[in-house]
Short mmCIF file of C-alpha atoms and ligand atoms in Angstrom, two decimals:
data_model
loop_
_atom_site.label_atom_id
_atom_site.label_comp_id
_atom_site.label_asym_id
_atom_site.label_seq_id
_atom_site.Cartn_x
_atom_site.Cartn_y
_atom_site.Cartn_z
CA MET U 1 80.84 7.17 78.79
CA VAL U 2 78.44 8.66 81.07
CA SER U 3 79.00 8.77 84.72
CA ASP U 4 77.48 6.47 87.39
CA ASN U 5 75.57 9.50 88.94
CA LYS U 6 74.61 10.73 85.61
CA MET U 7 73.08 7.78 84.52
CA LEU U 8 71.41 7.05 87.58
CA SER U 9 69.00 10.02 87.30
CA ILE U 10 67.94 10.12 83.89
CA ARG U 11 65.42 12.63 85.28
CA GLU U 12 65.52 15.22 83.72
CA ILE U 13 65.63 14.96 79.99
CA PRO U 14 65.62 18.65 78.62
CA LEU U 15 62.56 19.62 76.14
CA GLU U 16 64.73 20.66 73.05
CA LYS U 17 66.55 16.99 73.83
CA LEU U 18 62.77 15.27 74.33
CA LYS U 19 61.22 17.34 71.10
CA GLU U 20 64.62 15.79 69.05
CA ARG U 21 63.57 12.59 70.24
CA ILE U 22 60.02 12.39 69.47
CA GLN U 23 61.09 13.74 65.97
CA GLN U 24 63.01 10.46 65.64
CA LEU U 25 60.13 8.49 67.29
CA LYS U 26 57.40 9.88 65.05
CA LYS U 27 59.40 9.23 61.62
CA LYS U 28 60.16 5.40 62.63
CA ARG U 29 56.57 5.16 63.83
CA PRO U 30 54.80 7.89 62.38
CA GLY U 31 51.30 6.49 64.43
CA TYR U 32 52.74 7.49 67.24
CA GLY U 33 52.67 10.96 66.22
CA LYS U 34 49.09 12.40 68.48
CA ILE U 35 50.14 10.49 71.50
CA LEU U 36 53.78 11.92 71.56
CA ASP U 37 52.21 15.11 70.85
CA PHE U 38 50.01 14.74 73.77
CA TYR U 39 52.78 14.06 75.86
CA LEU U 40 55.38 16.84 74.49
CA LYS U 41 52.25 19.29 75.53
CA VAL U 42 52.36 17.61 79.10
CA LYS U 43 55.21 17.58 79.91
CA GLU U 44 55.80 21.66 78.94
CA ALA U 45 53.17 22.26 81.35
CA GLN U 46 54.60 20.47 84.08
CA ASP U 47 58.16 21.92 83.55
CA LYS U 48 56.55 25.51 83.68
CA SER U 49 54.55 24.32 87.16
CA LYS U 50 57.71 23.13 88.41
CA ALA U 51 59.68 26.98 88.13
CA PHE U 52 56.81 27.92 90.65
CA LEU U 53 56.51 25.21 93.34
CA LYS U 54 56.31 25.62 96.96
CA ILE U 55 57.11 22.27 99.29
CA GLU U 56 57.46 21.89 102.20
CA PRO U 57 61.05 20.15 103.40
CA ILE U 58 60.13 16.64 104.70
CA LYS U 59 61.11 15.98 108.19
CA LEU U 60 62.22 12.55 107.86
CA ARG U 61 61.86 10.95 111.56
CA LYS U 62 65.24 8.28 112.40
CA GLU U 63 63.24 5.43 113.43
CA TRP U 64 61.56 5.42 109.93
CA LYS U 65 65.34 5.26 108.36
CA GLU U 66 65.39 2.12 111.18
CA LEU U 67 62.48 0.34 109.69
CA LEU U 68 63.89 0.78 106.50
CA ALA U 69 66.91 -1.37 107.42
CA LYS U 70 65.74 -3.68 109.37
CA GLU U 71 62.27 -4.69 108.18
CA GLY U 72 62.48 -3.29 104.25
CA PHE U 73 59.97 -0.60 104.73
CA SER U 74 59.57 1.89 102.20
CA LEU U 75 61.45 5.64 103.75
CA ILE U 76 58.17 7.23 103.38
CA PRO U 77 54.20 6.00 103.02
CA LYS U 78 53.30 8.19 99.63
CA GLU U 79 51.11 9.86 101.32
CA ASP U 80 53.31 12.18 103.09
CA TYR U 81 54.92 13.31 100.19
CA PRO U 82 54.01 17.32 100.13
CA LEU U 83 52.13 18.29 97.55
CA ASP U 84 51.46 22.17 96.67
CA ILE U 85 48.01 21.38 96.09
CA GLU U 86 47.53 25.21 94.51
CA ALA U 87 50.54 24.69 91.76
CA SER U 88 48.39 20.95 91.23
CA VAL U 89 45.50 22.46 90.36
CA LYS U 90 46.44 25.00 88.35
CA LEU U 91 48.48 22.47 86.41
CA PHE U 92 45.09 19.86 86.43
CA GLN U 93 43.33 22.89 84.42
CA THR U 94 46.23 23.49 82.09
CA LEU U 95 45.84 19.31 81.81
CA CYS U 96 42.25 19.56 81.00
CA GLN U 97 42.70 21.91 78.05
CA ILE U 98 45.54 19.98 76.37
CA GLY U 99 42.90 16.92 76.97
CA LYS U 100 40.07 18.98 75.24
CA GLU U 101 42.24 18.78 72.16
CA ALA U 102 43.86 15.52 72.51
CA ASN U 103 40.86 13.43 71.04
CA PRO U 104 37.19 12.97 71.47
CA HIS U 105 37.45 10.57 74.58
CA MET U 106 39.38 12.49 76.62
CA ALA U 107 37.58 15.86 75.16
CA GLU U 108 34.25 14.51 76.71
CA GLN U 109 35.90 12.55 80.41
CA VAL U 110 36.97 16.45 80.47
CA GLY U 111 34.09 17.73 79.91
CA LYS U 112 31.98 15.87 82.71
CA ILE U 113 34.69 16.41 84.96
CA LYS U 114 34.70 20.63 84.48
CA GLU U 115 30.83 20.12 85.14
CA ALA U 116 31.46 18.21 88.41
CA LEU U 117 34.09 20.89 89.88
CA ASP U 118 32.00 23.59 88.52
CA ASN U 119 29.10 21.82 90.95
CA LYS U 120 30.92 21.76 93.39
CA LYS U 121 30.48 17.89 93.12
CA ILE U 122 34.20 17.22 92.71
CA ASP U 123 36.86 18.89 95.69
CA LEU U 124 40.26 18.16 93.99
CA LYS U 125 41.93 20.19 96.45
CA ASN U 126 40.11 17.57 99.37
CA LEU U 127 41.25 14.37 96.79
CA LEU U 128 44.68 16.21 96.32
CA LYS U 129 45.37 16.20 100.37
CA LYS U 130 46.62 13.31 101.09
CA GLY U 131 48.66 12.55 98.09
CA VAL U 132 47.41 10.31 94.82
CA ASN U 133 45.20 8.03 96.37
CA GLU U 134 44.32 5.24 93.52
CA GLN U 135 41.02 3.79 95.16
CA LYS U 136 39.39 7.66 96.05
CA ILE U 137 40.01 8.44 92.74
CA GLU U 138 38.39 4.70 91.79
CA LYS U 139 35.38 5.81 93.88
CA VAL U 140 35.04 9.71 92.87
CA SER U 141 35.04 8.27 89.21
CA ASP U 142 32.62 5.62 89.89
CA GLU U 143 29.78 7.85 91.82
CA PHE U 144 30.29 10.26 88.67
CA GLY U 145 30.50 8.14 85.49
CA LEU U 146 34.16 9.05 85.22
CA ASP U 147 36.82 6.87 82.44
CA THR U 148 39.15 6.36 86.15
CA LYS U 149 42.09 5.60 83.53
CA VAL U 150 41.69 9.49 82.30
CA PHE U 151 40.71 10.97 85.87
CA LEU U 152 43.87 9.43 87.35
CA PHE U 153 46.05 10.18 84.71
CA LEU U 154 45.30 13.78 84.76
CA ILE U 155 45.68 13.97 89.05
CA GLN U 156 48.64 12.04 88.80
CA SER U 157 50.36 14.75 86.13
CA SER U 158 49.02 17.72 88.31
CA ALA U 159 50.77 16.38 91.39
CA LYS U 160 54.26 14.88 89.74
CA PRO U 161 56.08 17.57 90.06
CA SER U 162 55.26 18.26 93.67
CA ILE U 163 55.85 14.18 94.08
CA GLU U 164 59.63 14.78 92.21
CA ALA U 165 60.49 17.47 94.14
CA GLY U 166 59.80 15.74 97.31
CA MET U 167 61.97 12.68 96.03
CA GLU U 168 65.07 15.21 95.10
CA GLN U 169 65.00 16.24 98.51
CA LEU U 170 65.35 12.97 100.00
CA ARG U 171 67.76 11.04 97.34
CA ASN U 172 70.71 11.26 99.56
CA GLU U 173 69.27 8.94 102.07
CA LEU U 174 68.93 6.03 100.23
CA ASP U 175 71.51 3.67 98.32
CA PRO U 176 69.74 2.96 95.23
CA GLU U 177 72.06 0.25 94.74
CA THR U 178 71.75 -1.96 97.48
CA TRP U 179 67.69 -1.82 98.27
CA LEU U 180 67.53 -4.73 95.37
CA LYS U 181 63.64 -5.07 95.96
CA GLY U 182 60.93 -5.54 93.38
CA TYR U 183 58.72 -2.15 95.08
CA CYS U 184 60.08 1.81 95.49
CA PRO U 185 62.74 1.80 98.72
CA MET U 186 61.56 5.55 98.73
CA CYS U 187 57.80 5.46 98.80
CA GLY U 188 56.74 1.97 98.30
CA SER U 189 55.10 1.87 95.02
CA LEU U 190 55.68 -0.77 92.37
CA PRO U 191 57.69 -0.34 89.35
CA PHE U 192 56.81 1.08 86.21
CA LEU U 193 59.74 0.06 83.68
CA SER U 194 62.62 -1.34 84.29
CA LEU U 195 65.94 0.04 83.20
CA LEU U 196 69.39 -1.37 81.91
CA LYS U 197 72.26 1.02 82.41
CA GLU U 198 75.95 0.79 81.46
CA GLU U 199 78.35 -1.86 79.81
CA GLU U 200 77.30 -4.63 81.81
CA GLY U 201 73.87 -3.61 81.26
CA LYS U 202 73.01 -3.49 85.20
CA ARG U 203 69.23 -3.61 86.29
CA TYR U 204 67.56 -0.75 87.10
CA LEU U 205 63.65 -0.06 88.27
CA LEU U 206 61.63 3.46 88.01
CA CYS U 207 59.37 3.80 90.29
CA SER U 208 55.65 4.43 89.50
CA TYR U 209 54.56 7.06 91.94
CA CYS U 210 57.79 9.28 93.09
CA GLY U 211 60.07 8.59 89.48
CA TYR U 212 63.14 6.87 92.24
CA GLN U 213 65.57 4.66 90.74
CA TRP U 214 66.61 1.67 92.08
CA ARG U 215 68.79 -1.50 90.91
CA ILE U 216 67.82 -5.07 91.12
CA ASP U 217 69.09 -8.45 90.07
CA ARG U 218 68.90 -9.13 86.38
CA LEU U 219 66.94 -12.57 86.78
CA ILE U 220 64.58 -12.02 89.06
CA CYS U 221 60.51 -10.74 88.41
CA PRO U 222 59.95 -7.53 90.55
CA PHE U 223 56.90 -8.50 91.09
CA CYS U 224 56.84 -11.88 92.59
CA ASN U 225 60.29 -12.45 93.11
CA ASN U 226 60.51 -15.48 91.04
CA LYS U 227 63.79 -16.63 90.30
CA GLU U 228 63.52 -19.83 88.23
CA GLN U 229 64.74 -19.12 85.10
CA GLU U 230 62.49 -20.90 83.27
CA PHE U 231 59.88 -19.01 84.39
CA LEU U 232 61.18 -15.57 83.11
CA GLN U 233 61.40 -15.74 79.62
CA TYR U 234 61.65 -11.94 78.01
CA PHE U 235 60.83 -10.88 73.83
CA CYS U 236 61.95 -7.83 71.64
CA GLY U 237 59.93 -6.30 68.83
CA GLU U 238 61.00 -6.92 65.54
CA GLY U 239 64.39 -4.38 64.97
CA GLU U 240 64.07 -2.76 68.41
CA GLU U 241 66.25 -4.77 71.00
CA VAL U 242 66.34 -1.92 72.88
CA TYR U 243 62.88 -2.41 74.09
CA ARG U 244 61.96 -5.79 75.52
CA ILE U 245 59.42 -7.76 77.65
CA ASP U 246 60.15 -9.27 80.12
CA LEU U 247 57.46 -11.87 81.06
CA CYS U 248 57.16 -13.81 84.22
CA ASP U 249 55.09 -17.10 83.87
CA LYS U 250 54.63 -17.86 87.59
CA CYS U 251 52.55 -14.51 88.58
CA HIS U 252 51.76 -13.90 84.71
CA GLN U 253 52.88 -10.45 85.04
CA TYR U 254 55.32 -8.66 82.94
CA ILE U 255 57.43 -5.27 83.12
CA LYS U 256 58.90 -3.14 79.69
CA THR U 257 62.14 -3.05 79.71
CA ILE U 258 64.58 -0.30 78.15
CA ASP U 259 68.01 -0.82 77.01
CA TYR U 260 69.75 2.46 77.83
CA ARG U 261 73.47 0.53 76.67
CA THR U 262 72.79 1.06 73.31
CA LEU U 263 70.09 4.14 73.38
CA GLU U 264 70.94 7.76 74.06
CA GLU U 265 69.60 8.68 77.12
CA SER U 266 66.49 10.34 77.14
CA ASP U 267 62.84 10.32 78.97
CA PRO U 268 61.66 6.32 79.18
CA VAL U 269 57.95 7.85 79.92
CA LEU U 270 58.65 8.44 76.19
CA GLU U 271 59.66 5.70 75.66
CA ASP U 272 56.98 3.33 76.79
CA LEU U 273 54.44 5.14 75.04
CA ALA U 274 55.84 4.78 71.60
CA THR U 275 56.68 1.07 72.33
CA LEU U 276 52.46 0.24 72.77
CA HIS U 277 52.75 -2.51 70.28
CA LEU U 278 54.96 -4.39 72.71
CA ASP U 279 52.60 -4.29 75.36
CA ILE U 280 49.59 -5.38 73.32
CA LEU U 281 52.21 -8.48 71.82
CA ALA U 282 52.47 -9.36 76.60
CA ILE U 283 48.83 -8.92 77.15
CA GLN U 284 48.29 -11.29 74.01
CA LYS U 285 50.26 -13.63 75.73
CA GLY U 286 48.31 -13.35 78.71
CA HIS U 287 50.66 -11.26 80.96
CA GLN U 288 49.23 -7.86 82.72
CA ARG U 289 51.06 -5.08 83.74
CA PRO U 290 50.66 -4.27 87.07
CA VAL U 291 51.12 -0.66 86.68
CA PRO U 292 50.12 -0.28 82.95
CA ASN U 293 50.65 3.52 81.46
CA PRO U 294 47.32 5.23 80.65
CA TRP U 295 46.96 4.41 76.91
CA THR U 296 46.75 0.67 77.22
CA THR U 297 43.43 -0.89 77.19
ZN1 LIG S 301 58.65 5.81 94.48
ZN1 LIG S 302 56.56 -12.33 88.54
#
């Protein structure tokens, strides 16, 4: 039995364990081989970058915690997470290299991005100044004819080590068990995945921006707060009861759930990547994923 604290922190899965799990997943679904190998390379690059990060200590203001308790505001705004810009830019370059070798579409995109960077048309440092701002990235993508998803993925993945380090600094300021809302208490972002843990299947949400995890009720749609059970349904893949899709028929959105009651501790983002077929089914049913992973269209 794993202790609460350890389970709560499914944070750092050692690379060796990640590799083992990738082998298992590939055996089961060889079609995912390429994408999982790509993910491993990205994780390796992020891990390396983490070792040299220089992050400013976050100074919390007292009124922030008061606002959190009284008004349900998140602890800090997304843009206030300090980023190590130099390290992020370096990681961005490494990820571009990895992306170039991943598939022809990424290679083409990386080529366009490099050109715009070399001609000083895109200022990466400036783009990272106030955290990862999706609107800004979308605007730049439009301007240079880039695939927003690819560009956003590269930027987000480059900033991720800094953002997670910031979140770790603040972890002890919050109680993950008592927030119970559909957005992150740390940074206010929407959840990326839902996780069931411990024997009784407590449900947690994983933040799409900072990686924090917090508790929420089992029977609620995190996106529209719908609790009416006749509007909530779920389905699993055949023979894959550890993965399920929770659908809400009120807002027509869905979240993927990974059931860690029967699955050994692993990287939830990896599990998500290895089950894109479930996303396709959910989308066919007419539901949207508010924070899609970059690999679904
Ligand atoms: Zn967050
Ligand atoms: Zn809903």
